[in-house]
Amino acid sequence: ELGRWGLFKDIERSVLVASSDKHCCNWGGKVCELQAHLAESCAYEPVPCPNAAAGCQEPVLRKDAASHASDTCEYRQSKCGHCSVFVLARDLPEHEGSCPEAHIECPNAGCGETVARRSMAEHRGLCGREDVGCPCPGCDERMARAEVEKHMAASGA
């Protein structure tokens, strides 16, 4: 007859084989080795995302962790295509919407020029399609900058 501890030791040395189900690994080993297998190498064990320090709380299977971290995790680092700064993938659309290096179209109707966002104020200061007021005292007319000379000549200024 095995004593209480003898039975435990016998079970501990027993060999287990994991299911061959597509959602399980095919590990086989001693019961005493199972914990180490799950903690260190089982491809089907849920693990924290490698980007957990950046804020990802999504548990992923160990076998999918690398591809999740580099391809689909919203907390992965993504490079802005305009300024080459790295930001979290989830923040990239917001960054691109205000990136000073992104090229945007001049809002003045008929201009059509695209310039870096950081240069837009300078462009608008020179754009012939920018709406400006007449520089003549007492004249309240507004026109495109390109029309100012013609307006002044017509008004005798």
mmCIF file of C-alpha atoms in Angstrom:
data_model
loop_
_atom_site.group_PDB
_atom_site.id
_atom_site.type_symbol
_atom_site.label_atom_id
_atom_site.label_comp_id
_atom_site.label_asym_id
_atom_site.label_seq_id
_atom_site.Cartn_x
_atom_site.Cartn_y
_atom_site.Cartn_z
ATOM 1 C CA GLU A 1 0.000 0.000 0.000
ATOM 2 C CA LEU A 2 1.277 3.431 -0.963
ATOM 3 C CA GLY A 3 1.206 6.041 1.711
ATOM 4 C CA ARG A 4 -0.289 9.434 1.096
ATOM 5 C CA TRP A 5 3.018 10.924 -0.108
ATOM 6 C CA GLY A 6 3.940 7.868 -2.114
ATOM 7 C CA LEU A 7 0.765 8.255 -4.194
ATOM 8 C CA PHE A 8 1.546 11.909 -4.775
ATOM 9 C CA LYS A 9 5.082 11.100 -5.952
ATOM 10 C CA ASP A 10 3.687 8.435 -8.290
ATOM 11 C CA ILE A 11 1.254 10.945 -9.839
ATOM 12 C CA GLU A 12 3.997 13.562 -10.088
ATOM 13 C CA ARG A 13 6.089 11.167 -12.219
ATOM 14 C CA SER A 14 3.144 10.218 -14.450
ATOM 15 C CA VAL A 15 3.318 11.201 -18.078
ATOM 16 C CA LEU A 16 0.663 13.463 -19.550
ATOM 17 C CA VAL A 17 -0.017 14.128 -23.203
ATOM 18 C CA ALA A 18 -1.896 17.264 -24.234
ATOM 19 C CA SER A 19 -4.725 17.076 -26.714
ATOM 20 C CA SER A 20 -3.967 17.312 -30.419
ATOM 21 C CA ASP A 21 -6.888 19.740 -30.799
ATOM 22 C CA LYS A 22 -5.924 22.711 -32.993
ATOM 23 C CA HIS A 23 -6.267 25.018 -29.961
ATOM 24 C CA CYS A 24 -3.894 22.983 -27.781
ATOM 25 C CA CYS A 25 -0.254 22.132 -28.011
ATOM 26 C CA ASN A 26 0.976 18.589 -28.417
ATOM 27 C CA TRP A 27 3.122 18.699 -25.311
ATOM 28 C CA GLY A 28 3.809 15.508 -23.451
ATOM 29 C CA GLY A 29 5.724 15.194 -20.240
ATOM 30 C CA LYS A 30 5.639 14.578 -16.533
ATOM 31 C CA VAL A 31 3.082 16.281 -14.325
ATOM 32 C CA CYS A 32 5.941 17.922 -12.444
ATOM 33 C CA GLU A 33 7.096 19.528 -15.736
ATOM 34 C CA LEU A 34 3.672 20.879 -16.706
ATOM 35 C CA GLN A 35 3.911 24.114 -14.724
ATOM 36 C CA ALA A 36 7.264 25.010 -16.333
ATOM 37 C CA HIS A 37 5.896 24.190 -19.778
ATOM 38 C CA LEU A 38 2.888 26.466 -19.287
ATOM 39 C CA ALA A 39 4.967 29.271 -17.784
ATOM 40 C CA GLU A 40 7.807 29.202 -20.314
ATOM 41 C CA SER A 41 7.020 27.564 -23.618
ATOM 42 C CA CYS A 42 3.414 26.546 -24.264
ATOM 43 C CA ALA A 43 2.393 28.266 -27.499
ATOM 44 C CA TYR A 44 -1.282 28.169 -26.489
ATOM 45 C CA GLU A 45 -0.879 29.762 -23.073
ATOM 46 C CA PRO A 46 -2.296 33.309 -22.751
ATOM 47 C CA VAL A 47 0.473 35.818 -22.042
ATOM 48 C CA PRO A 48 0.520 39.601 -21.655
ATOM 49 C CA CYS A 49 1.098 41.577 -24.845
ATOM 50 C CA PRO A 50 4.760 42.571 -25.295
ATOM 51 C CA ASN A 51 3.481 46.181 -25.438
ATOM 52 C CA ALA A 52 1.900 45.953 -21.978
ATOM 53 C CA ALA A 53 4.261 48.622 -20.621
ATOM 54 C CA ALA A 54 2.859 51.024 -23.245
ATOM 55 C CA GLY A 55 -0.697 50.244 -22.086
ATOM 56 C CA CYS A 56 -1.931 47.145 -23.952
ATOM 57 C CA GLN A 57 -3.994 44.973 -21.654
ATOM 58 C CA GLU A 58 -4.992 42.403 -24.284
ATOM 59 C CA PRO A 59 -3.969 38.845 -23.402
ATOM 60 C CA VAL A 60 -2.684 36.963 -26.437
ATOM 61 C CA LEU A 61 -1.585 33.399 -27.044
ATOM 62 C CA ARG A 62 2.185 33.043 -26.757
ATOM 63 C CA LYS A 63 2.320 31.872 -30.388
ATOM 64 C CA ASP A 64 0.594 35.092 -31.541
ATOM 65 C CA ALA A 65 2.367 37.559 -29.227
ATOM 66 C CA ALA A 66 5.092 38.714 -31.641
ATOM 67 C CA SER A 67 2.759 39.278 -34.597
ATOM 68 C CA HIS A 68 0.179 40.974 -32.380
ATOM 69 C CA ALA A 69 2.833 43.308 -30.940
ATOM 70 C CA SER A 70 4.283 44.286 -34.324
ATOM 71 C CA ASP A 71 1.239 44.188 -36.634
ATOM 72 C CA THR A 72 -2.092 44.683 -34.878
ATOM 73 C CA CYS A 73 -1.556 46.013 -31.352
ATOM 74 C CA GLU A 74 -2.828 49.560 -31.032
ATOM 75 C CA TYR A 75 0.010 50.205 -28.552
ATOM 76 C CA ARG A 76 2.798 49.335 -31.025
ATOM 77 C CA GLN A 77 5.130 52.100 -32.175
ATOM 78 C CA SER A 78 4.215 53.441 -35.611
ATOM 79 C CA LYS A 79 6.287 55.837 -37.670
ATOM 80 C CA CYS A 80 4.631 58.955 -39.046
ATOM 81 C CA GLY A 81 4.982 58.971 -42.824
ATOM 82 C CA HIS A 82 5.439 62.748 -42.824
ATOM 83 C CA CYS A 83 7.919 63.549 -40.034
ATOM 84 C CA SER A 84 9.304 60.087 -39.115
ATOM 85 C CA VAL A 85 8.394 60.499 -35.419
ATOM 86 C CA PHE A 86 7.294 57.300 -33.679
ATOM 87 C CA VAL A 87 3.910 57.383 -31.911
ATOM 88 C CA LEU A 88 1.506 54.720 -30.663
ATOM 89 C CA ALA A 89 -0.490 53.241 -33.543
ATOM 90 C CA ARG A 90 -3.719 54.287 -31.821
ATOM 91 C CA ASP A 91 -2.491 57.920 -31.771
ATOM 92 C CA LEU A 92 -1.186 58.011 -35.362
ATOM 93 C CA PRO A 93 -4.372 59.376 -37.012
ATOM 94 C CA GLU A 94 -4.520 62.244 -34.495
ATOM 95 C CA HIS A 95 -0.801 62.948 -34.946
ATOM 96 C CA GLU A 96 -1.095 62.952 -38.739
ATOM 97 C CA GLY A 97 -4.030 65.366 -38.445
ATOM 98 C CA SER A 98 -1.728 67.924 -36.804
ATOM 99 C CA CYS A 99 1.742 66.884 -38.021
ATOM 100 C CA PRO A 100 3.662 70.001 -39.068
ATOM 101 C CA GLU A 101 5.313 68.097 -41.932
ATOM 102 C CA ALA A 102 2.058 66.779 -43.461
ATOM 103 C CA HIS A 103 1.242 68.435 -46.763
ATOM 104 C CA ILE A 104 -2.163 70.064 -46.885
ATOM 105 C CA GLU A 105 -4.022 71.934 -49.572
ATOM 106 C CA CYS A 106 -4.432 75.673 -49.365
ATOM 107 C CA PRO A 107 -8.011 76.404 -48.272
ATOM 108 C CA ASN A 108 -8.331 79.352 -50.652
ATOM 109 C CA ALA A 109 -10.705 78.542 -53.507
ATOM 110 C CA GLY A 110 -8.861 78.211 -56.784
ATOM 111 C CA CYS A 111 -5.342 78.046 -55.322
ATOM 112 C CA GLY A 112 -4.887 74.263 -55.213
ATOM 113 C CA GLU A 113 -1.324 74.450 -53.899
ATOM 114 C CA THR A 114 -0.229 71.944 -51.254
ATOM 115 C CA VAL A 115 2.378 72.890 -48.678
ATOM 116 C CA ALA A 116 3.672 71.525 -45.385
ATOM 117 C CA ARG A 117 1.291 72.427 -42.550
ATOM 118 C CA ARG A 118 4.124 74.309 -40.813
ATOM 119 C CA SER A 119 4.425 76.579 -43.888
ATOM 120 C CA MET A 120 0.721 77.244 -44.470
ATOM 121 C CA ALA A 121 0.630 80.588 -42.636
ATOM 122 C CA GLU A 122 3.557 81.824 -44.742
ATOM 123 C CA HIS A 123 1.902 80.554 -47.926
ATOM 124 C CA ARG A 124 -1.388 82.249 -47.087
ATOM 125 C CA GLY A 125 0.484 85.508 -46.438
ATOM 126 C CA LEU A 126 1.560 85.437 -50.096
ATOM 127 C CA CYS A 127 -1.280 83.498 -51.762
ATOM 128 C CA GLY A 128 -2.962 85.456 -54.548
ATOM 129 C CA ARG A 129 -6.282 83.778 -53.687
ATOM 130 C CA GLU A 130 -6.248 84.871 -50.018
ATOM 131 C CA ASP A 131 -9.206 87.089 -49.118
ATOM 132 C CA VAL A 132 -7.894 90.517 -48.070
ATOM 133 C CA GLY A 133 -9.339 93.937 -47.422
ATOM 134 C CA CYS A 134 -8.559 96.935 -49.589
ATOM 135 C CA PRO A 135 -5.611 98.866 -48.121
ATOM 136 C CA CYS A 136 -7.176 102.227 -49.044
ATOM 137 C CA PRO A 137 -8.538 104.207 -46.069
ATOM 138 C CA GLY A 138 -12.330 104.236 -46.046
ATOM 139 C CA CYS A 139 -12.695 101.351 -48.532
ATOM 140 C CA ASP A 140 -14.291 98.270 -46.953
ATOM 141 C CA GLU A 141 -14.171 96.022 -50.027
ATOM 142 C CA ARG A 142 -12.691 92.541 -49.739
ATOM 143 C CA MET A 143 -11.066 90.684 -52.612
ATOM 144 C CA ALA A 144 -8.450 88.113 -53.548
ATOM 145 C CA ARG A 145 -4.936 89.434 -52.952
ATOM 146 C CA ALA A 146 -4.221 89.118 -56.697
ATOM 147 C CA GLU A 147 -7.050 91.601 -57.391
ATOM 148 C CA VAL A 148 -5.840 94.410 -55.078
ATOM 149 C CA GLU A 149 -3.703 96.231 -57.702
ATOM 150 C CA LYS A 150 -6.493 96.114 -60.282
ATOM 151 C CA HIS A 151 -9.009 97.375 -57.653
ATOM 152 C CA MET A 152 -6.713 100.241 -56.631
ATOM 153 C CA ALA A 153 -6.132 101.269 -60.242
ATOM 154 C CA ALA A 154 -9.883 101.224 -60.925
ATOM 155 C CA SER A 155 -10.622 103.319 -57.862
ATOM 156 C CA GLY A 156 -7.888 105.827 -58.647
ATOM 157 C CA ALA A 157 -5.850 105.164 -55.549
#
